[in-house]
PDB file of C-alpha atoms in Angstrom:
ATOM      1  CA  UNK A   1      31.870 231.638  73.022  1.00  0.00           C
ATOM      2  CA  UNK A   2      29.109 229.855  75.074  1.00  0.00           C
ATOM      3  CA  UNK A   3      27.434 231.800  77.897  1.00  0.00           C
ATOM      4  CA  UNK A   4      28.688 229.275  80.842  1.00  0.00           C
ATOM      5  CA  UNK A   5      32.313 229.670  79.498  1.00  0.00           C
ATOM      6  CA  UNK A   6      31.850 233.574  79.372  1.00  0.00           C
ATOM      7  CA  UNK A   7      30.571 233.571  82.765  1.00  0.00           C
ATOM      8  CA  UNK A   8      33.106 231.590  84.315  1.00  0.00           C
ATOM      9  CA  UNK A   9      35.902 233.416  82.700  1.00  0.00           C
ATOM     10  CA  UNK A  10      34.137 236.870  83.787  1.00  0.00           C
ATOM     11  CA  UNK A  11      34.055 235.724  87.399  1.00  0.00           C
ATOM     12  CA  UNK A  12      37.844 234.518  87.222  1.00  0.00           C
ATOM     13  CA  UNK A  13      38.965 237.808  85.968  1.00  0.00           C
ATOM     14  CA  UNK A  14      37.108 239.965  88.269  1.00  0.00           C
ATOM     15  CA  UNK A  15      37.794 237.840  91.513  1.00  0.00           C
ATOM     16  CA  UNK A  16      41.705 237.843  90.399  1.00  0.00           C
ATOM     17  CA  UNK A  17      41.498 241.957  90.436  1.00  0.00           C
ATOM     18  CA  UNK A  18      39.751 241.684  93.861  1.00  0.00           C
ATOM     19  CA  UNK A  19      41.830 238.927  95.288  1.00  0.00           C
ATOM     20  CA  UNK A  20      45.179 240.764  94.066  1.00  0.00           C
ATOM     21  CA  UNK A  21      44.198 244.140  95.243  1.00  0.00           C
ATOM     22  CA  UNK A  22      42.075 243.536  98.665  1.00  0.00           C
ATOM     23  CA  UNK A  23      43.528 240.068  99.407  1.00  0.00           C
ATOM     24  CA  UNK A  24      42.113 236.716  99.246  1.00  0.00           C
ATOM     25  CA  UNK A  25      41.227 236.538 103.035  1.00  0.00           C
ATOM     26  CA  UNK A  26      39.427 239.887 102.890  1.00  0.00           C
ATOM     27  CA  UNK A  27      37.509 239.395  99.661  1.00  0.00           C
ATOM     28  CA  UNK A  28      34.104 238.359 100.375  1.00  0.00           C
ATOM     29  CA  UNK A  29      31.558 236.422  98.318  1.00  0.00           C
ATOM     30  CA  UNK A  30      29.541 239.414  98.148  1.00  0.00           C
ATOM     31  CA  UNK A  31      32.342 241.638  96.724  1.00  0.00           C
ATOM     32  CA  UNK A  32      32.731 239.256  94.099  1.00  0.00           C
ATOM     33  CA  UNK A  33      28.930 239.456  93.371  1.00  0.00           C
ATOM     34  CA  UNK A  34      29.054 243.327  93.112  1.00  0.00           C
ATOM     35  CA  UNK A  35      32.009 243.009  90.693  1.00  0.00           C
ATOM     36  CA  UNK A  36      30.741 240.532  88.449  1.00  0.00           C
ATOM     37  CA  UNK A  37      27.119 241.048  88.710  1.00  0.00           C
ATOM     38  CA  UNK A  38      26.280 237.523  89.138  1.00  0.00           C
ATOM     39  CA  UNK A  39      24.481 235.973  91.883  1.00  0.00           C
ATOM     40  CA  UNK A  40      26.151 233.627  94.551  1.00  0.00           C
ATOM     41  CA  UNK A  41      24.195 230.724  92.781  1.00  0.00           C
ATOM     42  CA  UNK A  42      25.739 231.454  89.720  1.00  0.00           C
ATOM     43  CA  UNK A  43      29.262 231.637  91.314  1.00  0.00           C
ATOM     44  CA  UNK A  44      28.759 228.312  93.061  1.00  0.00           C
ATOM     45  CA  UNK A  45      27.431 226.746  89.763  1.00  0.00           C
ATOM     46  CA  UNK A  46      30.845 227.075  88.208  1.00  0.00           C
ATOM     47  CA  UNK A  47      33.190 226.983  91.495  1.00  0.00           C
ATOM     48  CA  UNK A  48      32.545 224.386  94.326  1.00  0.00           C
ATOM     49  CA  UNK A  49      33.575 227.080  96.900  1.00  0.00           C
ATOM     50  CA  UNK A  50      35.455 230.107  97.265  1.00  0.00           C
ATOM     51  CA  UNK A  51      38.849 228.062  97.834  1.00  0.00           C
ATOM     52  CA  UNK A  52      38.354 226.776  94.442  1.00  0.00           C
ATOM     53  CA  UNK A  53      37.778 230.184  92.750  1.00  0.00           C
ATOM     54  CA  UNK A  54      40.702 231.614  94.672  1.00  0.00           C
ATOM     55  CA  UNK A  55      43.034 228.826  93.357  1.00  0.00           C
ATOM     56  CA  UNK A  56      41.826 229.369  89.749  1.00  0.00           C
ATOM     57  CA  UNK A  57      42.272 232.973  89.916  1.00  0.00           C
ATOM     58  CA  UNK A  58      45.767 232.752  90.962  1.00  0.00           C
ATOM     59  CA  UNK A  59      46.454 229.961  88.359  1.00  0.00           C
ATOM     60  CA  UNK A  60      44.838 232.494  85.500  1.00  0.00           C
ATOM     61  CA  UNK A  61      47.237 235.191  86.717  1.00  0.00           C
ATOM     62  CA  UNK A  62      50.264 233.138  86.855  1.00  0.00           C
ATOM     63  CA  UNK A  63      49.470 232.019  83.152  1.00  0.00           C
ATOM     64  CA  UNK A  64      49.300 235.689  82.195  1.00  0.00           C
ATOM     65  CA  UNK A  65      52.544 236.398  83.684  1.00  0.00           C
ATOM     66  CA  UNK A  66      54.312 233.551  82.512  1.00  0.00           C
ATOM     67  CA  UNK A  67      53.087 233.811  78.808  1.00  0.00           C
ATOM     68  CA  UNK A  68      53.944 237.373  78.726  1.00  0.00           C
ATOM     69  CA  UNK A  69      57.267 236.821  80.290  1.00  0.00           C
ATOM     70  CA  UNK A  70      58.116 234.036  78.109  1.00  0.00           C
ATOM     71  CA  UNK A  71      57.225 235.971  74.939  1.00  0.00           C
ATOM     72  CA  UNK A  72      59.742 238.610  76.252  1.00  0.00           C
ATOM     73  CA  UNK A  73      62.570 236.205  76.862  1.00  0.00           C
ATOM     74  CA  UNK A  74      62.175 234.356  73.455  1.00  0.00           C
ATOM     75  CA  UNK A  75      62.575 237.433  71.490  1.00  0.00           C
ATOM     76  CA  UNK A  76      66.097 237.681  72.612  1.00  0.00           C
ATOM     77  CA  UNK A  77      69.033 236.135  71.308  1.00  0.00           C
ATOM     78  CA  UNK A  78      71.641 236.198  73.934  1.00  0.00           C
ATOM     79  CA  UNK A  79      71.947 235.584  77.795  1.00  0.00           C
ATOM     80  CA  UNK A  80      72.328 239.198  78.885  1.00  0.00           C
ATOM     81  CA  UNK A  81      69.250 240.471  77.002  1.00  0.00           C
ATOM     82  CA  UNK A  82      67.189 237.585  78.269  1.00  0.00           C
ATOM     83  CA  UNK A  83      67.915 238.535  81.764  1.00  0.00           C
ATOM     84  CA  UNK A  84      67.400 242.276  80.826  1.00  0.00           C
ATOM     85  CA  UNK A  85      64.031 241.336  79.408  1.00  0.00           C
ATOM     86  CA  UNK A  86      63.135 239.777  82.890  1.00  0.00           C
ATOM     87  CA  UNK A  87      64.072 243.084  84.349  1.00  0.00           C
ATOM     88  CA  UNK A  88      62.296 245.283  82.080  1.00  0.00           C
ATOM     89  CA  UNK A  89      59.075 243.243  82.530  1.00  0.00           C
ATOM     90  CA  UNK A  90      59.161 243.614  86.079  1.00  0.00           C
ATOM     91  CA  UNK A  91      60.034 247.300  85.985  1.00  0.00           C
ATOM     92  CA  UNK A  92      57.032 247.893  83.644  1.00  0.00           C
ATOM     93  CA  UNK A  93      54.873 245.957  85.556  1.00  0.00           C
ATOM     94  CA  UNK A  94      55.119 248.555  88.394  1.00  0.00           C
ATOM     95  CA  UNK A  95      54.179 251.514  86.341  1.00  0.00           C
ATOM     96  CA  UNK A  96      51.744 249.736  83.968  1.00  0.00           C
ATOM     97  CA  UNK A  97      50.714 246.279  85.668  1.00  0.00           C
ATOM     98  CA  UNK A  98      48.316 244.290  83.343  1.00  0.00           C
ATOM     99  CA  UNK A  99      47.173 242.608  86.552  1.00  0.00           C
ATOM    100  CA  UNK A 100      46.021 245.265  88.978  1.00  0.00           C
ATOM    101  CA  UNK A 101      47.409 244.823  92.757  1.00  0.00           C
ATOM    102  CA  UNK A 102      51.104 244.137  91.761  1.00  0.00           C
ATOM    103  CA  UNK A 103      52.824 240.695  91.460  1.00  0.00           C
ATOM    104  CA  UNK A 104      50.327 237.877  92.394  1.00  0.00           C
ATOM    105  CA  UNK A 105      53.113 235.597  93.631  1.00  0.00           C
ATOM    106  CA  UNK A 106      54.246 238.271  95.941  1.00  0.00           C
ATOM    107  CA  UNK A 107      51.027 239.099  97.078  1.00  0.00           C
ATOM    108  CA  UNK A 108      50.371 235.463  97.900  1.00  0.00           C
ATOM    109  CA  UNK A 109      53.712 234.638  99.482  1.00  0.00           C
ATOM    110  CA  UNK A 110      52.990 237.870 101.983  1.00  0.00           C
ATOM    111  CA  UNK A 111      49.211 236.858 102.359  1.00  0.00           C
ATOM    112  CA  UNK A 112      49.782 233.309 103.296  1.00  0.00           C
ATOM    113  CA  UNK A 113      53.494 233.255 104.874  1.00  0.00           C
ATOM    114  CA  UNK A 114      52.606 231.718 107.884  1.00  0.00           C
ATOM    115  CA  UNK A 115      50.032 229.066 106.764  1.00  0.00           C
ATOM    116  CA  UNK A 116      49.765 225.996 105.199  1.00  0.00           C
ATOM    117  CA  UNK A 117      47.210 227.157 102.622  1.00  0.00           C
ATOM    118  CA  UNK A 118      47.537 225.562  99.150  1.00  0.00           C
ATOM    119  CA  UNK A 119      47.595 229.136  97.700  1.00  0.00           C
ATOM    120  CA  UNK A 120      51.229 229.097  99.560  1.00  0.00           C
ATOM    121  CA  UNK A 121      51.969 226.262  97.462  1.00  0.00           C
ATOM    122  CA  UNK A 122      50.858 227.833  94.565  1.00  0.00           C
ATOM    123  CA  UNK A 123      53.056 230.855  95.320  1.00  0.00           C
ATOM    124  CA  UNK A 124      55.993 228.348  95.768  1.00  0.00           C
ATOM    125  CA  UNK A 125      55.661 226.896  92.289  1.00  0.00           C
ATOM    126  CA  UNK A 126      55.353 230.236  91.070  1.00  0.00           C
ATOM    127  CA  UNK A 127      59.008 231.304  92.361  1.00  0.00           C
ATOM    128  CA  UNK A 128      60.278 228.285  91.773  1.00  0.00           C
ATOM    129  CA  UNK A 129      59.368 228.905  87.900  1.00  0.00           C
ATOM    130  CA  UNK A 130      61.025 232.102  87.865  1.00  0.00           C
ATOM    131  CA  UNK A 131      64.122 230.542  89.581  1.00  0.00           C
ATOM    132  CA  UNK A 132      64.258 227.657  86.886  1.00  0.00           C
ATOM    133  CA  UNK A 133      63.985 230.204  84.090  1.00  0.00           C
ATOM    134  CA  UNK A 134      66.774 232.357  85.353  1.00  0.00           C
ATOM    135  CA  UNK A 135      68.849 228.894  85.802  1.00  0.00           C
ATOM    136  CA  UNK A 136      67.909 227.873  82.253  1.00  0.00           C
ATOM    137  CA  UNK A 137      69.202 231.191  80.980  1.00  0.00           C
ATOM    138  CA  UNK A 138      72.419 231.038  82.756  1.00  0.00           C
ATOM    139  CA  UNK A 139      73.084 227.077  82.116  1.00  0.00           C
ATOM    140  CA  UNK A 140      72.359 227.925  78.134  1.00  0.00           C
ATOM    141  CA  UNK A 141      74.553 230.982  78.365  1.00  0.00           C
ATOM    142  CA  UNK A 142      77.536 229.028  79.810  1.00  0.00           C
ATOM    143  CA  UNK A 143      77.152 226.756  76.910  1.00  0.00           C
ATOM    144  CA  UNK A 144      77.351 229.371  74.314  1.00  0.00           C
ATOM    145  CA  UNK A 145      80.467 230.823  76.117  1.00  0.00           C
ATOM    146  CA  UNK A 146      78.470 233.935  77.021  1.00  0.00           C
ATOM    147  CA  UNK A 147      78.654 233.823  80.822  1.00  0.00           C
ATOM    148  CA  UNK A 148      81.218 233.271  83.236  1.00  0.00           C
ATOM    149  CA  UNK A 149      81.462 229.459  83.573  1.00  0.00           C
ATOM    150  CA  UNK A 150      82.365 229.747  87.309  1.00  0.00           C
ATOM    151  CA  UNK A 151      78.848 231.437  88.144  1.00  0.00           C
ATOM    152  CA  UNK A 152      76.731 229.359  90.362  1.00  0.00           C
ATOM    153  CA  UNK A 153      73.426 229.366  88.430  1.00  0.00           C
ATOM    154  CA  UNK A 154      71.176 228.671  91.276  1.00  0.00           C
ATOM    155  CA  UNK A 155      72.627 231.223  93.924  1.00  0.00           C
ATOM    156  CA  UNK A 156      72.608 233.888  91.147  1.00  0.00           C
ATOM    157  CA  UNK A 157      68.721 232.893  90.387  1.00  0.00           C
ATOM    158  CA  UNK A 158      68.106 233.226  93.803  1.00  0.00           C
ATOM    159  CA  UNK A 159      69.674 236.621  94.507  1.00  0.00           C
ATOM    160  CA  UNK A 160      68.243 237.848  91.135  1.00  0.00           C
ATOM    161  CA  UNK A 161      64.481 236.782  91.821  1.00  0.00           C
ATOM    162  CA  UNK A 162      64.726 237.622  95.476  1.00  0.00           C
ATOM    163  CA  UNK A 163      66.007 241.107  94.549  1.00  0.00           C
ATOM    164  CA  UNK A 164      63.423 241.908  91.869  1.00  0.00           C
ATOM    165  CA  UNK A 165      60.440 240.805  94.361  1.00  0.00           C
ATOM    166  CA  UNK A 166      61.777 242.716  97.174  1.00  0.00           C
ATOM    167  CA  UNK A 167      61.812 245.826  95.139  1.00  0.00           C
ATOM    168  CA  UNK A 168      58.525 245.175  93.783  1.00  0.00           C
ATOM    169  CA  UNK A 169      57.328 245.116  97.625  1.00  0.00           C
ATOM    170  CA  UNK A 170      59.217 248.177  98.444  1.00  0.00           C
ATOM    171  CA  UNK A 171      58.131 250.135  95.244  1.00  0.00           C
ATOM    172  CA  UNK A 172      54.539 249.350  95.980  1.00  0.00           C
ATOM    173  CA  UNK A 173      54.725 250.383  99.473  1.00  0.00           C
ATOM    174  CA  UNK A 174      56.065 253.786  98.267  1.00  0.00           C
ATOM    175  CA  UNK A 175      53.817 254.134  95.582  1.00  0.00           C
ATOM    176  CA  UNK A 176      56.550 254.702  93.123  1.00  0.00           C
ATOM    177  CA  UNK A 177      59.146 253.129  90.923  1.00  0.00           C
ATOM    178  CA  UNK A 178      62.511 254.412  92.469  1.00  0.00           C
ATOM    179  CA  UNK A 179      63.203 251.099  94.577  1.00  0.00           C
ATOM    180  CA  UNK A 180      62.636 248.613  91.399  1.00  0.00           C
ATOM    181  CA  UNK A 181      64.672 251.116  89.362  1.00  0.00           C
ATOM    182  CA  UNK A 182      67.669 251.244  91.629  1.00  0.00           C
ATOM    183  CA  UNK A 183      67.696 247.296  91.967  1.00  0.00           C
ATOM    184  CA  UNK A 184      67.315 246.904  88.254  1.00  0.00           C
ATOM    185  CA  UNK A 185      70.158 249.172  87.375  1.00  0.00           C
ATOM    186  CA  UNK A 186      72.322 247.486  90.132  1.00  0.00           C
ATOM    187  CA  UNK A 187      71.595 244.013  88.610  1.00  0.00           C
ATOM    188  CA  UNK A 188      72.001 245.341  85.061  1.00  0.00           C
ATOM    189  CA  UNK A 189      75.550 246.682  85.983  1.00  0.00           C
ATOM    190  CA  UNK A 190      76.276 243.423  87.887  1.00  0.00           C
ATOM    191  CA  UNK A 191      75.443 241.166  84.934  1.00  0.00           C
ATOM    192  CA  UNK A 192      77.452 243.283  82.397  1.00  0.00           C
ATOM    193  CA  UNK A 193      80.455 243.714  84.667  1.00  0.00           C
ATOM    194  CA  UNK A 194      80.556 240.416  86.815  1.00  0.00           C
ATOM    195  CA  UNK A 195      78.903 237.418  84.826  1.00  0.00           C
ATOM    196  CA  UNK A 196      78.722 238.407  80.918  1.00  0.00           C
ATOM    197  CA  UNK A 197      81.986 237.218  78.990  1.00  0.00           C
TER     198      UNK A 197
END
């Protein structure tokens, strides 16, 4: 790997951890220089400003999540197990996060909830991606007679994602996985009893 590419990737990696643990607004350029070992000049050589770095860091974290989640979903051969794979992913994410600081989509949503920041738009895209993934699973499940045809896929997807993200927030606040486990177990039971044929 060429040195400029290595430098840029290291800046994104270290900044991602800072933004996702400390917050985007409270992470200073000095925090980033301390974490990376690079000067401000080196950082500005690769990123026009902190806003651009924030966007690229979020996109990098989002790509990591979607790539990992998609692989887990694709491994499964029926709708129930695909939905369970999503639950498994987020349950494990609480205890063994591969990105420090929790779910980047949730963190952006909370930090920028009352702003018009481009990062809020990125968070909105992230939630839409998760919702659309669940809708696709439900739609395909209906086609293959695995899921109740009367189920409203969009309503279910909203409840499913909101329950997961809310339980992640509660588990993070309480420093344990109890809340996400309770929600995950409830959703598993609901899926098996109410929507799977």
